[in-house]
Structures are given as C-alpha cells and as structure tokens.
CSV table of C-alpha atoms in Angstrom, one decimal:
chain,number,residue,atom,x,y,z
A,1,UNK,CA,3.9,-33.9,13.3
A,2,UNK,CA,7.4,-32.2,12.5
A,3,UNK,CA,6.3,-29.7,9.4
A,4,UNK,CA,9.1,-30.6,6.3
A,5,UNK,CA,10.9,-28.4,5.4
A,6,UNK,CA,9.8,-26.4,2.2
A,7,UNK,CA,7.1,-25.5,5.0
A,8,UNK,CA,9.6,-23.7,7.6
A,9,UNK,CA,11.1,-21.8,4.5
A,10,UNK,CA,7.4,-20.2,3.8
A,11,UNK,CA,6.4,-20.0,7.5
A,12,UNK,CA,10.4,-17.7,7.4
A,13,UNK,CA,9.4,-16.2,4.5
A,14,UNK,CA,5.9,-14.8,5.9
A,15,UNK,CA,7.2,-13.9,9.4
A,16,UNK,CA,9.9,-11.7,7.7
A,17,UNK,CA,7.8,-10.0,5.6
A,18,UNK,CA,5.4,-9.2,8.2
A,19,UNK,CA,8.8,-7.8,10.4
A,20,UNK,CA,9.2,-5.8,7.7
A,21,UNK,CA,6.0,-4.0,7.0
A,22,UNK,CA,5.8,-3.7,10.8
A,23,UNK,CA,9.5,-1.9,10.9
A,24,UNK,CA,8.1,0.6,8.3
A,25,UNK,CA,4.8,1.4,10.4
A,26,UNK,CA,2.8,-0.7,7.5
A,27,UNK,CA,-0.4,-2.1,9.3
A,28,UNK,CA,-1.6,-5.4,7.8
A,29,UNK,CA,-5.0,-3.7,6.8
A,30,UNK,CA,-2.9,-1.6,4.1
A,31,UNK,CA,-1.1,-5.0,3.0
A,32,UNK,CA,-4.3,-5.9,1.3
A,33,UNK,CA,-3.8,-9.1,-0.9
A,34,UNK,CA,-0.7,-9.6,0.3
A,35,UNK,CA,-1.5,-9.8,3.5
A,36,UNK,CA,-4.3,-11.7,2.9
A,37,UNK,CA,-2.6,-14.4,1.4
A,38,UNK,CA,0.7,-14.7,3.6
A,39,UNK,CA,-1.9,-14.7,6.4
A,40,UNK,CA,-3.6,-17.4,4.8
A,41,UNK,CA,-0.3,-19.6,4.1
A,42,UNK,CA,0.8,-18.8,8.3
A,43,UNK,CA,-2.3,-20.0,9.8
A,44,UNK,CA,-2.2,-23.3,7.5
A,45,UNK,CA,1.6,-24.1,8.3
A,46,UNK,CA,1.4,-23.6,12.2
A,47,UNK,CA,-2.2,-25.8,11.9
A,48,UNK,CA,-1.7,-28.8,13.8
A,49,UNK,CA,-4.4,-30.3,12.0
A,50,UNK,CA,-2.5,-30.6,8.5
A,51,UNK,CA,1.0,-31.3,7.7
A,52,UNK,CA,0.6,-29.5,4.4
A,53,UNK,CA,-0.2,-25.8,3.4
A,54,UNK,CA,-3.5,-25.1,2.3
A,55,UNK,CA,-4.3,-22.6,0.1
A,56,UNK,CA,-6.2,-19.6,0.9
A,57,UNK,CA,-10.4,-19.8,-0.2
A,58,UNK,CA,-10.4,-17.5,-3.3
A,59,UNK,CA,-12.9,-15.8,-2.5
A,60,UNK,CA,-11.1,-13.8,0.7
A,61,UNK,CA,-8.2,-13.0,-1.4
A,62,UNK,CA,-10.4,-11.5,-4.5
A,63,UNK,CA,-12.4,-9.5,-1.5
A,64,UNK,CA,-9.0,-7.3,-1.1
A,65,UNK,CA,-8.2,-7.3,-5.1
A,66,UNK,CA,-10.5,-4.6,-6.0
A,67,UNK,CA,-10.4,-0.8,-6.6
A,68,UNK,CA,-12.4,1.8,-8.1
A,69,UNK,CA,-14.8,1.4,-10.7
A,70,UNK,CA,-13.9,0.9,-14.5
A,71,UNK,CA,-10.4,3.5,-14.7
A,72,UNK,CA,-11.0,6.0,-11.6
A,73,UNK,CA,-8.5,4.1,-10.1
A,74,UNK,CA,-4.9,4.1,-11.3
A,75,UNK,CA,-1.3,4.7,-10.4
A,76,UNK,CA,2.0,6.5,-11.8
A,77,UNK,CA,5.3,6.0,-11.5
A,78,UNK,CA,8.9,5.3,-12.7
A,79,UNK,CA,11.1,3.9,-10.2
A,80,UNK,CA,14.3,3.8,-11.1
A,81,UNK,CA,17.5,2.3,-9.4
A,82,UNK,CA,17.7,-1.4,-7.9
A,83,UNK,CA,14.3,-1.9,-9.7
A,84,UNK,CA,13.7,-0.1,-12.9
A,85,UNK,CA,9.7,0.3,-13.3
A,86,UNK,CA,7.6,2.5,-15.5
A,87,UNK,CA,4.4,1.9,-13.8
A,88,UNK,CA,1.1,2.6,-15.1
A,89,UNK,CA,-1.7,0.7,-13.4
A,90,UNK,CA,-5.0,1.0,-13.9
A,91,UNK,CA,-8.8,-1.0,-14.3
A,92,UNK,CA,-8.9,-4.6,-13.4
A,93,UNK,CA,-5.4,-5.1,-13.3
A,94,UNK,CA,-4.7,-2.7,-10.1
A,95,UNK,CA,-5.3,-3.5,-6.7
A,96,UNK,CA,-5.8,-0.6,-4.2
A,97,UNK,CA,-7.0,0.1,0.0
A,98,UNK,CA,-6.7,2.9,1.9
A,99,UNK,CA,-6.9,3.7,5.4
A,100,UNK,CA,-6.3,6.4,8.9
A,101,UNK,CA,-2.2,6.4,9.9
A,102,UNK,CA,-2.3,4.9,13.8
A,103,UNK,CA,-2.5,7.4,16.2
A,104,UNK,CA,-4.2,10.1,13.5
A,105,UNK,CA,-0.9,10.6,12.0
A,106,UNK,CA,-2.9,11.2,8.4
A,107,UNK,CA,-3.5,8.5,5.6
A,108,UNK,CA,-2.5,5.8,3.9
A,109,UNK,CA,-3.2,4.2,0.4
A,110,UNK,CA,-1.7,0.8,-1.0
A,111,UNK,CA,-1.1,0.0,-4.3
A,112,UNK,CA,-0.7,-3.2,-6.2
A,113,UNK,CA,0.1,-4.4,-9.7
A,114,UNK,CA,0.5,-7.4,-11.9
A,115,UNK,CA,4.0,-8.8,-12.0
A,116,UNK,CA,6.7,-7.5,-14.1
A,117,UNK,CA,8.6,-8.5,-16.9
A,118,UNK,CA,10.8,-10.5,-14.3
A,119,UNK,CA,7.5,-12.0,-12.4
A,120,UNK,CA,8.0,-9.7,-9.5
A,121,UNK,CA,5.4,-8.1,-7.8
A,122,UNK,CA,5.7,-4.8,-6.5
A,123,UNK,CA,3.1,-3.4,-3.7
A,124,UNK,CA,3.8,0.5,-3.5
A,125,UNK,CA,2.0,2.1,0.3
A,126,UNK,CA,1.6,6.2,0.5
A,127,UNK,CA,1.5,7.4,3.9
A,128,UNK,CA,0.1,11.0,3.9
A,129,UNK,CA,0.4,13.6,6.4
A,130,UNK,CA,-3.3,15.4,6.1
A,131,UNK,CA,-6.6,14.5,7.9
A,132,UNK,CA,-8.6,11.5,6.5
A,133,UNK,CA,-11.9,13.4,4.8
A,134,UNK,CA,-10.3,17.0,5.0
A,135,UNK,CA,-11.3,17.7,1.3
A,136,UNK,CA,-8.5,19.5,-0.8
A,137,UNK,CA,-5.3,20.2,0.4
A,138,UNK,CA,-1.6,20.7,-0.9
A,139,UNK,CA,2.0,20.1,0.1
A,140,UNK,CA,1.6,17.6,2.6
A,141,UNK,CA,4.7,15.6,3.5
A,142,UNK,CA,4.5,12.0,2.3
A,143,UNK,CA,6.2,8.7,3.3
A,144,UNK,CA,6.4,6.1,0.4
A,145,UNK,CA,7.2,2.6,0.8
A,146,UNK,CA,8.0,-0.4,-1.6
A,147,UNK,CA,7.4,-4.0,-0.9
A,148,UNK,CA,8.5,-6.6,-3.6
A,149,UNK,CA,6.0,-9.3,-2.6
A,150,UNK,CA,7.7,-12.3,-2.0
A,151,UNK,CA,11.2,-11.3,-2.3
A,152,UNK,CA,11.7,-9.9,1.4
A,153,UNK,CA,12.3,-6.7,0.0
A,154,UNK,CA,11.2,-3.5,1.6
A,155,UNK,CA,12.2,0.0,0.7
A,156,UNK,CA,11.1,3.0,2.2
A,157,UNK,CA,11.7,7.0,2.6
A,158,UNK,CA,11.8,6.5,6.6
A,159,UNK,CA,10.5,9.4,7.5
A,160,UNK,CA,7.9,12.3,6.0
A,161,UNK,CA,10.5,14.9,5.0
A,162,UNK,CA,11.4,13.3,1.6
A,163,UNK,CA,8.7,13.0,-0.6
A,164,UNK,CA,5.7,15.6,-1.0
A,165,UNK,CA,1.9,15.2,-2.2
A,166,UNK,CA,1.5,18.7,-3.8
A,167,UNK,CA,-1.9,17.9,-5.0
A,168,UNK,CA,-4.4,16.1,-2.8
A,169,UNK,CA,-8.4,15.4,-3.6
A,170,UNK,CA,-10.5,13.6,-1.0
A,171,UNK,CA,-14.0,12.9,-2.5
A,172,UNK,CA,-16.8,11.2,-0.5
A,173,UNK,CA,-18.0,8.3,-2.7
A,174,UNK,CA,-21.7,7.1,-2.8
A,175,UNK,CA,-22.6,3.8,-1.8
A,176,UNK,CA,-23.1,2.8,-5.7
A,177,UNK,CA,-19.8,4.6,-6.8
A,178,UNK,CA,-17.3,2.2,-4.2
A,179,UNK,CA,-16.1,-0.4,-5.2
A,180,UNK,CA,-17.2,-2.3,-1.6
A,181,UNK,CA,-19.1,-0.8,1.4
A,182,UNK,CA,-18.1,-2.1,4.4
A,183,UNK,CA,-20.7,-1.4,7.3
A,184,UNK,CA,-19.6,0.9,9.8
A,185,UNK,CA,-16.7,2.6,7.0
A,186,UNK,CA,-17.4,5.9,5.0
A,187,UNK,CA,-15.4,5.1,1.1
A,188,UNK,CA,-13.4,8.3,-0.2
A,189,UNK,CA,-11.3,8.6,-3.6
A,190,UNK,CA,-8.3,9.7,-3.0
A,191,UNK,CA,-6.7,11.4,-5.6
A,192,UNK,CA,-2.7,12.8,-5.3
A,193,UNK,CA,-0.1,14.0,-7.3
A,194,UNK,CA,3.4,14.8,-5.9
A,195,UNK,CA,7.4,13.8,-5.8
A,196,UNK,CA,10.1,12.7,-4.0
A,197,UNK,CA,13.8,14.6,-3.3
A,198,UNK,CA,15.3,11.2,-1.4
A,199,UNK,CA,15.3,7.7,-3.2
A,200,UNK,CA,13.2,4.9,-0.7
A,201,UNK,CA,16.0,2.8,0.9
A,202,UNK,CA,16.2,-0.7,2.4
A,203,UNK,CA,16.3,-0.6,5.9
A,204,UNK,CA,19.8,-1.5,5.8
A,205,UNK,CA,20.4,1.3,3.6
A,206,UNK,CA,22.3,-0.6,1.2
A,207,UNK,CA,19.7,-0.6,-1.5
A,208,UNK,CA,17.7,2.2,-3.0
A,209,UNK,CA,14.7,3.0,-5.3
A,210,UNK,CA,14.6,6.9,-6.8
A,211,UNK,CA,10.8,7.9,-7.1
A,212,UNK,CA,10.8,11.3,-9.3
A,213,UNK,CA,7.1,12.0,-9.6
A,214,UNK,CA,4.0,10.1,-8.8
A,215,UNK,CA,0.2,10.3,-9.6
A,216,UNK,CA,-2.6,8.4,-8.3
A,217,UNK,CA,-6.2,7.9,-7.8
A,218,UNK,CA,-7.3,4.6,-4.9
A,219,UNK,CA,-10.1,4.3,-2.3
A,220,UNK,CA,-9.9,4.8,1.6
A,221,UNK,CA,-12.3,3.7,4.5
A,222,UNK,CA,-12.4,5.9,7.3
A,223,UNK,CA,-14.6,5.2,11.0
A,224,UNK,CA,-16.3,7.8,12.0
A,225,UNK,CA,-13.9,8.8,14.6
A,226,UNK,CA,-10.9,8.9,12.5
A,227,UNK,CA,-13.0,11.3,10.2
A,228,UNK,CA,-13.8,13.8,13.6
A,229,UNK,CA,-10.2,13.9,14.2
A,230,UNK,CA,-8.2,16.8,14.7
A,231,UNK,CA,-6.3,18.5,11.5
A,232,UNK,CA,-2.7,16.6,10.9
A,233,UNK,CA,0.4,18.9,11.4
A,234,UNK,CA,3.0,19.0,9.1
C-alpha cells in the first residue's frame, strides 16, 4: 500500500539525519535517544504490515535516557552564533552514552538536553583523542559535534585540531555506581574540561556555532578489547 505522504516526509527526515551523523563519523550507538527513536519511526514507515507509523515502545527509548546517578552527570556550555545556548544540564533532565572512536581512534561521549526556549533539542557528541580506560590525561585534541534533533542540522569542528580537552578523568565505576551494566561492557565516568579555538560548522560551511569553554561529566562502556588497545596519538 502506497505510504501517504506526511510518511515519506519523516522516512526523508530520518534518512538525512542518519547521512548526517554518518558524514561526521557519528555511529548510531552515540546517537542514543535519538537514534533510538528515528530508528524506531524508519522500521514502522518501510513496514509493509502498517500503513501508519507506530510509535516506538517506551520502554526502549527510556533504556538510552539515562546518565549518572543523582548530579555526577552534567554538562557546560554556551554556544553562541546560529544558536545561542547557555547550557547547563544536569540530574534527570540530561541524557548521556559514551563509547571507543572506530578503529581505536579514542572516545566519544553524547550529550542530550531538554528542549529550549524555542522547543529545539540539541544533542552535543565529544570525540576525544586518548585511549578508552587510560586514567588521567591532558591536552588531548577533541572533535565536537552538534545535532539539533529534528531540524536536520549538524554542526561540527571537522577535524581534531580545533578544540582541546585540557582536563581529562577516566574513573572505573562499580557495578552499583552505573547507571546500567550492560553484560560484556566495563562503565567509566568520564569527566573533561576544555575549549575550542574554531566555531563547529555545517557541513556546508555556511553556518556556525562558537563553543568557548566546555565542562562535563557522562558515562562510557568499553569491551574489553577496546580497553587493551594501544595508547591514542595525538
């Protein structure tokens, strides 16, 4: 049955997004709810069973809406330029995952807050250049991306060489302390301070976000093997 066509403007809408992430080396595993959900909304629009979407179960959706315990988890920032955002996230309403770069290129946490004053949710992803489970380490060089969920909007630094975690804490968390255990993953906080001396651009480069200083605390699961890897070069 021929989907209508509110339907093909979501399926667009998802498949771009997904381009996207994709173009800036964003895996879906550091998409978390968002990924979760625009999944969700593909799979029910290409179903032949149903001519209508259907909404992703709540419960898969919450499973990526989580973060550290009580306030260990937070994020700040003030992003100025085609979005201006003084961001301070924190507790219940901040959504965070964390992950190994492909090819043990470092790691990468992702970052998610309620929407703005405007209703616009933004979905900030720090790709860092230092081994997952190294401990403490400074001045690693940092990608940052920004995803305005649901606006097919995607900025990023494009490269490691303009931002800079000065600061970075990587603490092994006990099974009690995370805020899921996964079988098979080891849970780390991952705490970084740092800046940026290039603003995040769209990939177009006709839009840009400045990022002065940013300060955060989220959760990362590693596999064994991406914890035995060799040390990340700069």
């Amino acid at each position: 049955m021929t989907q209508p066509a509110p339907a093909l403007d979501l399926l667009a809408e998802a498949r771009r997004l997904h381009t996207l992430a994709e173009a800036a080396g964003i895996t879906a595993r550091l998409l978390g709810g968002a990924a979760v959900a625009i999944s969700a909304v593909t799979v029910a629009l290409v179903s032949g069973a149903a001519c209508t979407p259907r909404q992703a179960p709540v419960s898969t959706v919450a499973a990526a809406d989580s973060c550290l315990p009580g306030e260990r988890g937070y994020l700040r920032v003030r992003v100025r330029g085609a979005i201006d955002a003084d961001i301070d996230w924190r507790g219940p309403q901040l959504h965070c995952e964390g992950g190994a770069r492909p090819e043990g290129r470092g790691l990468r946490l992702s970052f998610g807050g309620p929407p703005d004053a405007q209703g616009r949710r933004l979905r900030l992803v720090f790709g860092i250049a230092a081994s997952p489970g190294s401990g403490a380490s400074r001045d690693r060089p940092t990608n940052v991306t920004i995803i305005v969920e649901g606006g097919n909007q995607l900025y990023a630094t494009q490269g490691d060489d303009k931002c800079t975690v000065e600061s970075l804490e990587q603490q092994p968390l006990e099974d009690s302390e995370a805020g899921r255990t996964p079988g098979g993953y080891h849970v780390y906080r991952i705490a970084a301070r740092g800046y940026c001396i290039d603003p995040a651009a769209t990939l177009q480069g006709n839009s840009r976000l400045y990022i002065n200083r940013f300060d955060f605390a989220g959760e990362a699961q590693f596999e064994d093997n991406e914890l035995n890897a060799p040390d990340t070069k700069s």
